[in-house]
Amino acid sequence: MPSNKRDYYAVLGLRKGADPAEIKKAYRKLARKYHPDSNKNNPQAEERFKEVTEAYDVLSDDTKRKLYDKYGFKAYNEGTGSWEEPMPDFGSFGGGRTGSGSYHFTGSSMDDILRDFGFGGFGSFGGGFSGRGARGGGFGGFDSGRPASGRDASVKITVSFDDAVHGADRTLRFKDSSGREQSLHVHIPAGIETGKKIRLQGKGETGPDGRPGDLYLEVTVADKEGWERKGNDVYTTVQIPFTTAALGGEAVVPTLYGDVRCRIRPGTQSGSRIRLQGKGIVSMKNPSVKGDQYIIVQIQVPRTLTPEAKRKLEELAPLL
């Protein structure tokens, strides 16, 4: 992005902390003022219209705005024409050097979440670092087919269920194969799931030729009691009184984004499913898409009855 660009907030006449409604209002006002249809044969107005539209395009997008607020125009990659996390200046894991850096996920995920730009960062380690091949423990030897080059390493990591759902920033501290302490400030991308391998290119052990290998983070997402994940959908249970099941009513249901009131239809059977659309986990391939939440209904049956309640039910039984 050219260095002569004006600050986007200044372009729209806003303070940095402006909310989305303020941003939209300011853009509409300026867009009407400088729209080419209202300013024929006025190249200055046309350029101004392009400027305010560009500013609005960034500030109205949550992801782009966060990157712009944090890095300014450095977050714009002219090579790809997109806004993304700038590559941090991060020391090699190998060779006894220490370093720290930040890794953020902004794109879609395949077998390796990022092929040319690594990120990771996740709760607790499981199994420690291990090399792929010759040596165990530390950043052991792994010949990736590149003669006398860097050695790849892997680490098993565990993230909490909530961090995997919502995303989070974490700082990892550990020791490399030389015993030197390393630290890594990382961003857990919302929607990550067990089995994903995150490739940090060039963050493995330095080989004899001075080239570093890659570091692979093998992700496991911890379980959370009462929740089951299947892809981007989640499953939970809710218990309702048998009177609510028979007569209908409402039940308060927890979701990943807060409690909601759910309507119970009369005659609801135990084991019935209620679908809450869009209350599942965000897709890593498309952040605007979320899975669904499925509520499994369980009907509560009283373990004990008062004499009066028992009598009432006995009177009711023939009618049912």
mmCIF file of C-alpha atoms in Angstrom:
data_model
loop_
_atom_site.group_PDB
_atom_site.id
_atom_site.type_symbol
_atom_site.label_atom_id
_atom_site.label_comp_id
_atom_site.label_asym_id
_atom_site.label_seq_id
_atom_site.Cartn_x
_atom_site.Cartn_y
_atom_site.Cartn_z
ATOM 1 C CA MET A 1 0.000 0.000 0.000
ATOM 2 C CA PRO A 2 1.559 3.343 -1.001
ATOM 3 C CA SER A 3 2.914 5.338 1.923
ATOM 4 C CA ASN A 4 1.108 8.507 0.782
ATOM 5 C CA LYS A 5 -2.279 7.051 1.693
ATOM 6 C CA ARG A 6 -4.277 9.109 4.179
ATOM 7 C CA ASP A 7 -5.448 7.571 7.429
ATOM 8 C CA TYR A 8 -8.799 5.890 6.750
ATOM 9 C CA TYR A 9 -10.422 7.351 9.852
ATOM 10 C CA ALA A 10 -9.338 10.838 8.797
ATOM 11 C CA VAL A 11 -10.717 10.196 5.306
ATOM 12 C CA LEU A 12 -14.148 9.571 6.800
ATOM 13 C CA GLY A 13 -13.776 12.266 9.445
ATOM 14 C CA LEU A 14 -13.977 9.784 12.308
ATOM 15 C CA ARG A 15 -12.184 8.985 15.533
ATOM 16 C CA LYS A 16 -10.360 5.656 15.675
ATOM 17 C CA GLY A 17 -12.877 4.045 18.025
ATOM 18 C CA ALA A 18 -15.910 4.818 15.877
ATOM 19 C CA ASP A 19 -18.599 2.151 15.935
ATOM 20 C CA PRO A 20 -20.000 0.483 12.780
ATOM 21 C CA ALA A 21 -23.060 2.730 12.697
ATOM 22 C CA GLU A 22 -20.889 5.858 12.753
ATOM 23 C CA ILE A 23 -18.700 4.473 9.978
ATOM 24 C CA LYS A 24 -21.687 3.685 7.764
ATOM 25 C CA LYS A 25 -23.275 7.078 8.403
ATOM 26 C CA ALA A 26 -20.059 8.966 7.580
ATOM 27 C CA TYR A 27 -19.531 6.951 4.406
ATOM 28 C CA ARG A 28 -23.067 7.511 3.134
ATOM 29 C CA LYS A 29 -22.775 11.226 3.679
ATOM 30 C CA LEU A 30 -19.449 11.514 1.855
ATOM 31 C CA ALA A 31 -20.436 9.072 -0.892
ATOM 32 C CA ARG A 32 -23.496 11.162 -1.722
ATOM 33 C CA LYS A 33 -21.396 14.312 -1.727
ATOM 34 C CA TYR A 34 -18.656 13.028 -4.020
ATOM 35 C CA HIS A 35 -20.528 10.517 -6.155
ATOM 36 C CA PRO A 36 -19.539 10.898 -9.851
ATOM 37 C CA ASP A 37 -23.197 11.204 -10.877
ATOM 38 C CA SER A 38 -23.425 14.379 -8.824
ATOM 39 C CA ASN A 39 -20.023 15.692 -9.885
ATOM 40 C CA LYS A 40 -19.758 15.239 -13.629
ATOM 41 C CA ASN A 41 -16.440 16.300 -15.177
ATOM 42 C CA ASN A 42 -14.936 16.717 -11.700
ATOM 43 C CA PRO A 43 -11.895 14.422 -11.400
ATOM 44 C CA GLN A 44 -11.143 15.660 -7.874
ATOM 45 C CA ALA A 45 -14.568 14.555 -6.671
ATOM 46 C CA GLU A 46 -14.124 11.207 -8.396
ATOM 47 C CA GLU A 47 -10.804 10.624 -6.642
ATOM 48 C CA ARG A 48 -12.340 11.654 -3.330
ATOM 49 C CA PHE A 49 -15.213 9.210 -3.910
ATOM 50 C CA LYS A 50 -12.719 6.393 -4.542
ATOM 51 C CA GLU A 51 -10.824 7.359 -1.377
ATOM 52 C CA VAL A 52 -13.867 7.288 0.911
ATOM 53 C CA THR A 53 -15.074 4.035 -0.653
ATOM 54 C CA GLU A 54 -11.698 2.402 -0.083
ATOM 55 C CA ALA A 55 -11.680 3.602 3.537
ATOM 56 C CA TYR A 56 -15.184 2.266 4.105
ATOM 57 C CA ASP A 57 -14.303 -1.093 2.527
ATOM 58 C CA VAL A 58 -11.594 -1.602 5.157
ATOM 59 C CA LEU A 59 -13.233 -0.069 8.218
ATOM 60 C CA SER A 60 -16.576 -1.812 7.671
ATOM 61 C CA ASP A 61 -14.907 -5.234 7.590
ATOM 62 C CA ASP A 62 -14.063 -6.561 11.078
ATOM 63 C CA THR A 63 -11.020 -8.545 9.938
ATOM 64 C CA LYS A 64 -9.536 -5.809 7.762
ATOM 65 C CA ARG A 65 -10.207 -3.163 10.401
ATOM 66 C CA LYS A 66 -8.435 -5.132 13.138
ATOM 67 C CA LEU A 67 -5.397 -5.567 10.907
ATOM 68 C CA TYR A 68 -5.432 -1.903 9.903
ATOM 69 C CA ASP A 69 -5.799 -0.736 13.520
ATOM 70 C CA LYS A 70 -2.862 -2.917 14.562
ATOM 71 C CA TYR A 71 -0.474 -2.560 11.633
ATOM 72 C CA GLY A 72 -1.725 0.291 9.483
ATOM 73 C CA PHE A 73 -0.979 -0.023 5.777
ATOM 74 C CA LYS A 74 1.747 -2.583 6.505
ATOM 75 C CA ALA A 75 -1.042 -5.165 6.702
ATOM 76 C CA TYR A 76 -1.862 -4.691 3.016
ATOM 77 C CA ASN A 77 -0.121 -7.217 0.801
ATOM 78 C CA GLU A 78 0.238 -5.660 -2.650
ATOM 79 C CA GLY A 79 1.312 -9.021 -4.038
ATOM 80 C CA THR A 80 -2.036 -10.624 -3.224
ATOM 81 C CA GLY A 81 -4.184 -7.510 -3.074
ATOM 82 C CA SER A 82 -5.442 -8.527 0.357
ATOM 83 C CA TRP A 83 -5.190 -7.537 4.001
ATOM 84 C CA GLU A 84 -3.297 -10.032 6.103
ATOM 85 C CA GLU A 85 -1.032 -10.375 9.120
ATOM 86 C CA PRO A 86 2.468 -9.097 8.280
ATOM 87 C CA MET A 87 5.183 -11.715 8.570
ATOM 88 C CA PRO A 88 6.870 -11.177 11.945
ATOM 89 C CA ASP A 89 10.618 -10.995 12.393
ATOM 90 C CA PHE A 90 11.058 -14.241 14.264
ATOM 91 C CA GLY A 91 14.308 -15.974 15.129
ATOM 92 C CA SER A 92 14.885 -19.592 14.104
ATOM 93 C CA PHE A 93 13.911 -22.289 16.566
ATOM 94 C CA GLY A 94 17.088 -24.183 15.776
ATOM 95 C CA GLY A 95 20.734 -23.337 16.177
ATOM 96 C CA GLY A 96 20.365 -22.378 19.831
ATOM 97 C CA ARG A 97 18.818 -18.988 19.050
ATOM 98 C CA THR A 98 15.900 -17.577 20.935
ATOM 99 C CA GLY A 99 13.070 -15.596 19.505
ATOM 100 C CA SER A 100 9.460 -14.587 19.735
ATOM 101 C CA GLY A 101 6.837 -13.753 17.193
ATOM 102 C CA SER A 102 3.170 -13.650 16.300
ATOM 103 C CA TYR A 103 1.245 -15.919 13.988
ATOM 104 C CA HIS A 104 -2.315 -15.246 12.923
ATOM 105 C CA PHE A 105 -4.709 -17.178 10.706
ATOM 106 C CA THR A 106 -6.658 -15.164 8.168
ATOM 107 C CA GLY A 107 -7.365 -17.586 5.346
ATOM 108 C CA SER A 108 -8.860 -20.981 4.570
ATOM 109 C CA SER A 109 -7.545 -24.303 5.811
ATOM 110 C CA MET A 110 -6.447 -27.425 3.981
ATOM 111 C CA ASP A 111 -4.185 -30.196 5.307
ATOM 112 C CA ASP A 112 -1.744 -27.533 6.402
ATOM 113 C CA ILE A 113 -3.685 -24.535 7.610
ATOM 114 C CA LEU A 114 -1.141 -22.215 6.107
ATOM 115 C CA ARG A 115 1.413 -23.343 3.583
ATOM 116 C CA ASP A 116 3.655 -20.323 3.420
ATOM 117 C CA PHE A 117 2.785 -18.492 6.606
ATOM 118 C CA GLY A 118 2.647 -20.296 9.921
ATOM 119 C CA PHE A 119 0.615 -19.595 12.983
ATOM 120 C CA GLY A 120 -0.312 -21.491 16.040
ATOM 121 C CA GLY A 121 -0.486 -21.112 19.745
ATOM 122 C CA PHE A 122 -2.415 -23.259 21.879
ATOM 123 C CA GLY A 123 -3.096 -23.957 25.518
ATOM 124 C CA SER A 124 -1.008 -26.765 26.912
ATOM 125 C CA PHE A 125 1.557 -29.023 25.304
ATOM 126 C CA GLY A 126 0.969 -32.728 25.100
ATOM 127 C CA GLY A 127 3.887 -35.028 24.455
ATOM 128 C CA GLY A 128 6.452 -32.271 24.107
ATOM 129 C CA PHE A 129 8.548 -31.564 21.049
ATOM 130 C CA SER A 130 9.727 -34.458 18.946
ATOM 131 C CA GLY A 131 11.642 -34.805 15.723
ATOM 132 C CA ARG A 132 10.357 -36.807 12.802
ATOM 133 C CA GLY A 133 12.798 -39.621 12.275
ATOM 134 C CA ALA A 134 16.256 -40.068 13.696
ATOM 135 C CA ARG A 135 16.078 -38.437 17.114
ATOM 136 C CA GLY A 136 13.372 -38.347 19.758
ATOM 137 C CA GLY A 137 12.823 -35.491 22.163
ATOM 138 C CA GLY A 138 13.735 -31.922 21.371
ATOM 139 C CA PHE A 139 13.788 -30.917 17.729
ATOM 140 C CA GLY A 140 14.983 -34.313 16.573
ATOM 141 C CA GLY A 141 16.362 -35.173 13.170
ATOM 142 C CA PHE A 142 14.072 -35.485 10.208
ATOM 143 C CA ASP A 143 15.380 -35.618 6.672
ATOM 144 C CA SER A 144 12.608 -34.094 4.576
ATOM 145 C CA GLY A 145 14.350 -34.970 1.343
ATOM 146 C CA ARG A 146 16.315 -31.756 1.137
ATOM 147 C CA PRO A 147 19.960 -32.850 1.334
ATOM 148 C CA ALA A 148 21.829 -31.405 4.322
ATOM 149 C CA SER A 149 19.080 -28.858 4.899
ATOM 150 C CA GLY A 150 16.968 -27.956 7.923
ATOM 151 C CA ARG A 151 15.183 -30.554 10.012
ATOM 152 C CA ASP A 152 11.459 -30.570 10.551
ATOM 153 C CA ALA A 153 10.038 -30.877 14.032
ATOM 154 C CA SER A 154 6.613 -31.471 15.474
ATOM 155 C CA VAL A 155 4.818 -30.745 18.703
ATOM 156 C CA LYS A 156 1.500 -32.010 19.994
ATOM 157 C CA ILE A 157 -0.587 -29.249 21.452
ATOM 158 C CA THR A 158 -3.942 -29.103 23.195
ATOM 159 C CA VAL A 159 -6.359 -26.197 23.019
ATOM 160 C CA SER A 160 -9.408 -25.672 25.171
ATOM 161 C CA PHE A 161 -12.848 -26.161 23.656
ATOM 162 C CA ASP A 162 -13.731 -22.491 24.170
ATOM 163 C CA ASP A 163 -10.479 -21.219 22.643
ATOM 164 C CA ALA A 164 -11.060 -23.420 19.592
ATOM 165 C CA VAL A 165 -14.610 -22.086 19.248
ATOM 166 C CA HIS A 166 -13.984 -18.380 19.736
ATOM 167 C CA GLY A 167 -10.276 -17.992 18.978
ATOM 168 C CA ALA A 168 -7.780 -16.556 21.437
ATOM 169 C CA ASP A 169 -4.287 -15.132 21.834
ATOM 170 C CA ARG A 170 -1.828 -17.177 23.853
ATOM 171 C CA THR A 171 1.883 -17.027 24.679
ATOM 172 C CA LEU A 172 3.742 -20.346 24.654
ATOM 173 C CA ARG A 173 7.015 -20.844 26.462
ATOM 174 C CA PHE A 174 9.161 -23.920 26.013
ATOM 175 C CA LYS A 175 12.726 -25.132 25.648
ATOM 176 C CA ASP A 176 14.235 -26.169 22.353
ATOM 177 C CA SER A 177 16.646 -29.059 21.820
ATOM 178 C CA SER A 178 19.584 -26.933 22.972
ATOM 179 C CA GLY A 179 17.863 -26.131 26.261
ATOM 180 C CA ARG A 180 17.272 -22.492 25.366
ATOM 181 C CA GLU A 181 13.915 -21.035 26.314
ATOM 182 C CA GLN A 182 11.709 -19.976 23.459
ATOM 183 C CA SER A 183 8.477 -17.983 23.502
ATOM 184 C CA LEU A 184 5.817 -17.636 20.864
ATOM 185 C CA HIS A 185 2.856 -15.284 20.932
ATOM 186 C CA VAL A 186 0.193 -16.908 18.831
ATOM 187 C CA HIS A 187 -3.408 -16.506 17.768
ATOM 188 C CA ILE A 188 -5.747 -19.496 17.949
ATOM 189 C CA PRO A 189 -8.092 -19.234 14.974
ATOM 190 C CA ALA A 190 -11.778 -19.606 15.713
ATOM 191 C CA GLY A 191 -13.090 -22.919 14.429
ATOM 192 C CA ILE A 192 -9.904 -24.976 14.604
ATOM 193 C CA GLU A 193 -10.511 -28.667 15.245
ATOM 194 C CA THR A 194 -8.704 -31.798 16.337
ATOM 195 C CA GLY A 195 -6.465 -33.329 13.707
ATOM 196 C CA LYS A 196 -5.355 -30.137 12.020
ATOM 197 C CA LYS A 197 -1.637 -29.873 11.398
ATOM 198 C CA ILE A 198 -0.301 -26.372 11.404
ATOM 199 C CA ARG A 199 2.882 -25.854 9.450
ATOM 200 C CA LEU A 200 5.210 -23.075 10.564
ATOM 201 C CA GLN A 201 7.480 -22.708 7.586
ATOM 202 C CA GLY A 202 11.136 -22.210 8.428
ATOM 203 C CA LYS A 203 10.582 -22.526 12.191
ATOM 204 C CA GLY A 204 12.159 -25.957 12.615
ATOM 205 C CA GLU A 205 15.764 -26.811 13.382
ATOM 206 C CA THR A 206 18.562 -25.262 11.333
ATOM 207 C CA GLY A 207 20.468 -27.777 9.239
ATOM 208 C CA PRO A 208 24.175 -27.925 8.323
ATOM 209 C CA ASP A 209 23.601 -25.636 5.365
ATOM 210 C CA GLY A 210 22.061 -22.976 7.587
ATOM 211 C CA ARG A 211 18.521 -23.464 6.289
ATOM 212 C CA PRO A 212 15.781 -24.083 8.854
ATOM 213 C CA GLY A 213 13.223 -26.842 8.549
ATOM 214 C CA ASP A 214 9.552 -26.498 9.371
ATOM 215 C CA LEU A 215 7.684 -26.824 12.643
ATOM 216 C CA TYR A 216 4.404 -28.730 12.710
ATOM 217 C CA LEU A 217 1.827 -28.173 15.454
ATOM 218 C CA GLU A 218 -0.466 -31.161 15.832
ATOM 219 C CA VAL A 219 -3.712 -29.889 17.337
ATOM 220 C CA THR A 220 -6.048 -31.612 19.756
ATOM 221 C CA VAL A 221 -9.124 -29.780 21.033
ATOM 222 C CA ALA A 222 -10.049 -30.653 24.612
ATOM 223 C CA ASP A 223 -13.533 -31.911 25.424
ATOM 224 C CA LYS A 224 -16.066 -29.806 27.296
ATOM 225 C CA GLU A 225 -18.637 -31.469 29.491
ATOM 226 C CA GLY A 226 -22.119 -31.286 28.050
ATOM 227 C CA TRP A 227 -20.944 -30.407 24.537
ATOM 228 C CA GLU A 228 -20.194 -32.598 21.544
ATOM 229 C CA ARG A 229 -18.718 -31.302 18.318
ATOM 230 C CA LYS A 230 -19.309 -32.841 14.898
ATOM 231 C CA GLY A 231 -17.626 -30.743 12.249
ATOM 232 C CA ASN A 232 -18.973 -27.238 12.743
ATOM 233 C CA ASP A 233 -22.170 -28.445 14.425
ATOM 234 C CA VAL A 234 -22.500 -28.893 18.182
ATOM 235 C CA TYR A 235 -24.833 -31.089 20.204
ATOM 236 C CA THR A 236 -26.126 -30.468 23.714
ATOM 237 C CA THR A 237 -28.963 -31.760 25.862
ATOM 238 C CA VAL A 238 -31.672 -29.945 27.751
ATOM 239 C CA GLN A 239 -33.939 -31.390 30.400
ATOM 240 C CA ILE A 240 -37.535 -30.228 30.561
ATOM 241 C CA PRO A 241 -40.348 -31.099 32.972
ATOM 242 C CA PHE A 242 -42.794 -33.717 31.677
ATOM 243 C CA THR A 243 -45.566 -31.138 32.030
ATOM 244 C CA THR A 244 -43.733 -28.793 29.612
ATOM 245 C CA ALA A 245 -43.204 -31.680 27.211
ATOM 246 C CA ALA A 246 -46.904 -32.495 27.303
ATOM 247 C CA LEU A 247 -48.366 -28.997 27.318
ATOM 248 C CA GLY A 248 -45.640 -27.031 25.523
ATOM 249 C CA GLY A 249 -43.808 -23.978 26.776
ATOM 250 C CA GLU A 250 -40.277 -22.591 26.850
ATOM 251 C CA ALA A 251 -36.870 -23.799 27.996
ATOM 252 C CA VAL A 252 -33.683 -21.798 28.545
ATOM 253 C CA VAL A 253 -30.906 -23.336 26.446
ATOM 254 C CA PRO A 254 -27.178 -22.521 26.673
ATOM 255 C CA THR A 255 -25.408 -21.816 23.378
ATOM 256 C CA LEU A 256 -21.813 -20.976 22.526
ATOM 257 C CA TYR A 257 -22.871 -17.346 22.386
ATOM 258 C CA GLY A 258 -25.107 -17.074 25.451
ATOM 259 C CA ASP A 259 -28.425 -18.445 26.686
ATOM 260 C CA VAL A 260 -31.497 -18.378 24.475
ATOM 261 C CA ARG A 261 -35.166 -19.210 25.062
ATOM 262 C CA CYS A 262 -36.347 -22.129 23.029
ATOM 263 C CA ARG A 263 -40.006 -22.949 22.281
ATOM 264 C CA ILE A 264 -41.123 -26.455 23.241
ATOM 265 C CA ARG A 265 -43.984 -27.809 21.186
ATOM 266 C CA PRO A 266 -46.842 -29.638 22.963
ATOM 267 C CA GLY A 267 -46.307 -33.384 22.889
ATOM 268 C CA THR A 268 -42.514 -33.183 22.569
ATOM 269 C CA GLN A 269 -40.974 -36.625 23.008
ATOM 270 C CA SER A 270 -37.801 -37.511 24.841
ATOM 271 C CA GLY A 271 -34.939 -37.679 22.338
ATOM 272 C CA SER A 272 -36.443 -35.044 20.053
ATOM 273 C CA ARG A 273 -34.050 -32.611 18.399
ATOM 274 C CA ILE A 274 -34.356 -28.862 18.207
ATOM 275 C CA ARG A 275 -32.139 -27.097 15.668
ATOM 276 C CA LEU A 276 -30.710 -23.672 16.420
ATOM 277 C CA GLN A 277 -29.498 -22.394 13.072
ATOM 278 C CA GLY A 278 -26.168 -20.561 13.064
ATOM 279 C CA LYS A 279 -25.421 -21.308 16.716
ATOM 280 C CA GLY A 280 -22.631 -23.747 15.904
ATOM 281 C CA ILE A 281 -18.918 -23.213 15.269
ATOM 282 C CA VAL A 282 -17.519 -20.790 12.720
ATOM 283 C CA SER A 283 -16.089 -22.257 9.525
ATOM 284 C CA MET A 284 -12.358 -21.738 9.035
ATOM 285 C CA LYS A 285 -12.916 -21.704 5.272
ATOM 286 C CA ASN A 286 -15.525 -18.951 5.474
ATOM 287 C CA PRO A 287 -15.715 -16.896 8.700
ATOM 288 C CA SER A 288 -19.192 -15.673 7.766
ATOM 289 C CA VAL A 289 -20.563 -19.231 7.959
ATOM 290 C CA LYS A 290 -21.417 -21.050 11.174
ATOM 291 C CA GLY A 291 -22.667 -24.537 11.873
ATOM 292 C CA ASP A 292 -25.834 -25.293 13.811
ATOM 293 C CA GLN A 293 -26.570 -26.353 17.361
ATOM 294 C CA TYR A 294 -28.774 -29.363 17.959
ATOM 295 C CA ILE A 295 -30.610 -29.634 21.264
ATOM 296 C CA ILE A 296 -31.472 -33.157 22.398
ATOM 297 C CA VAL A 297 -34.543 -33.054 24.636
ATOM 298 C CA GLN A 298 -34.627 -35.172 27.770
ATOM 299 C CA ILE A 299 -37.816 -35.283 29.817
ATOM 300 C CA GLN A 300 -37.458 -35.088 33.567
ATOM 301 C CA VAL A 301 -39.412 -37.649 35.551
ATOM 302 C CA PRO A 302 -39.805 -36.987 39.299
ATOM 303 C CA ARG A 303 -37.963 -39.544 41.410
ATOM 304 C CA THR A 304 -40.372 -39.063 44.300
ATOM 305 C CA LEU A 305 -43.963 -37.855 44.506
ATOM 306 C CA THR A 306 -45.946 -36.369 47.321
ATOM 307 C CA PRO A 307 -49.104 -38.317 48.214
ATOM 308 C CA GLU A 308 -51.237 -35.588 46.644
ATOM 309 C CA ALA A 309 -49.184 -35.523 43.420
ATOM 310 C CA LYS A 310 -49.371 -39.302 43.191
ATOM 311 C CA ARG A 311 -53.149 -39.204 43.632
ATOM 312 C CA LYS A 312 -53.527 -36.556 40.923
ATOM 313 C CA LEU A 313 -51.452 -38.586 38.484
ATOM 314 C CA GLU A 314 -53.492 -41.713 39.231
ATOM 315 C CA GLU A 315 -56.638 -39.741 38.442
ATOM 316 C CA LEU A 316 -55.039 -38.459 35.244
ATOM 317 C CA ALA A 317 -53.671 -41.795 34.033
ATOM 318 C CA PRO A 318 -56.980 -43.146 32.606
ATOM 319 C CA LEU A 319 -57.411 -39.951 30.598
ATOM 320 C CA LEU A 320 -53.975 -40.370 29.003
#
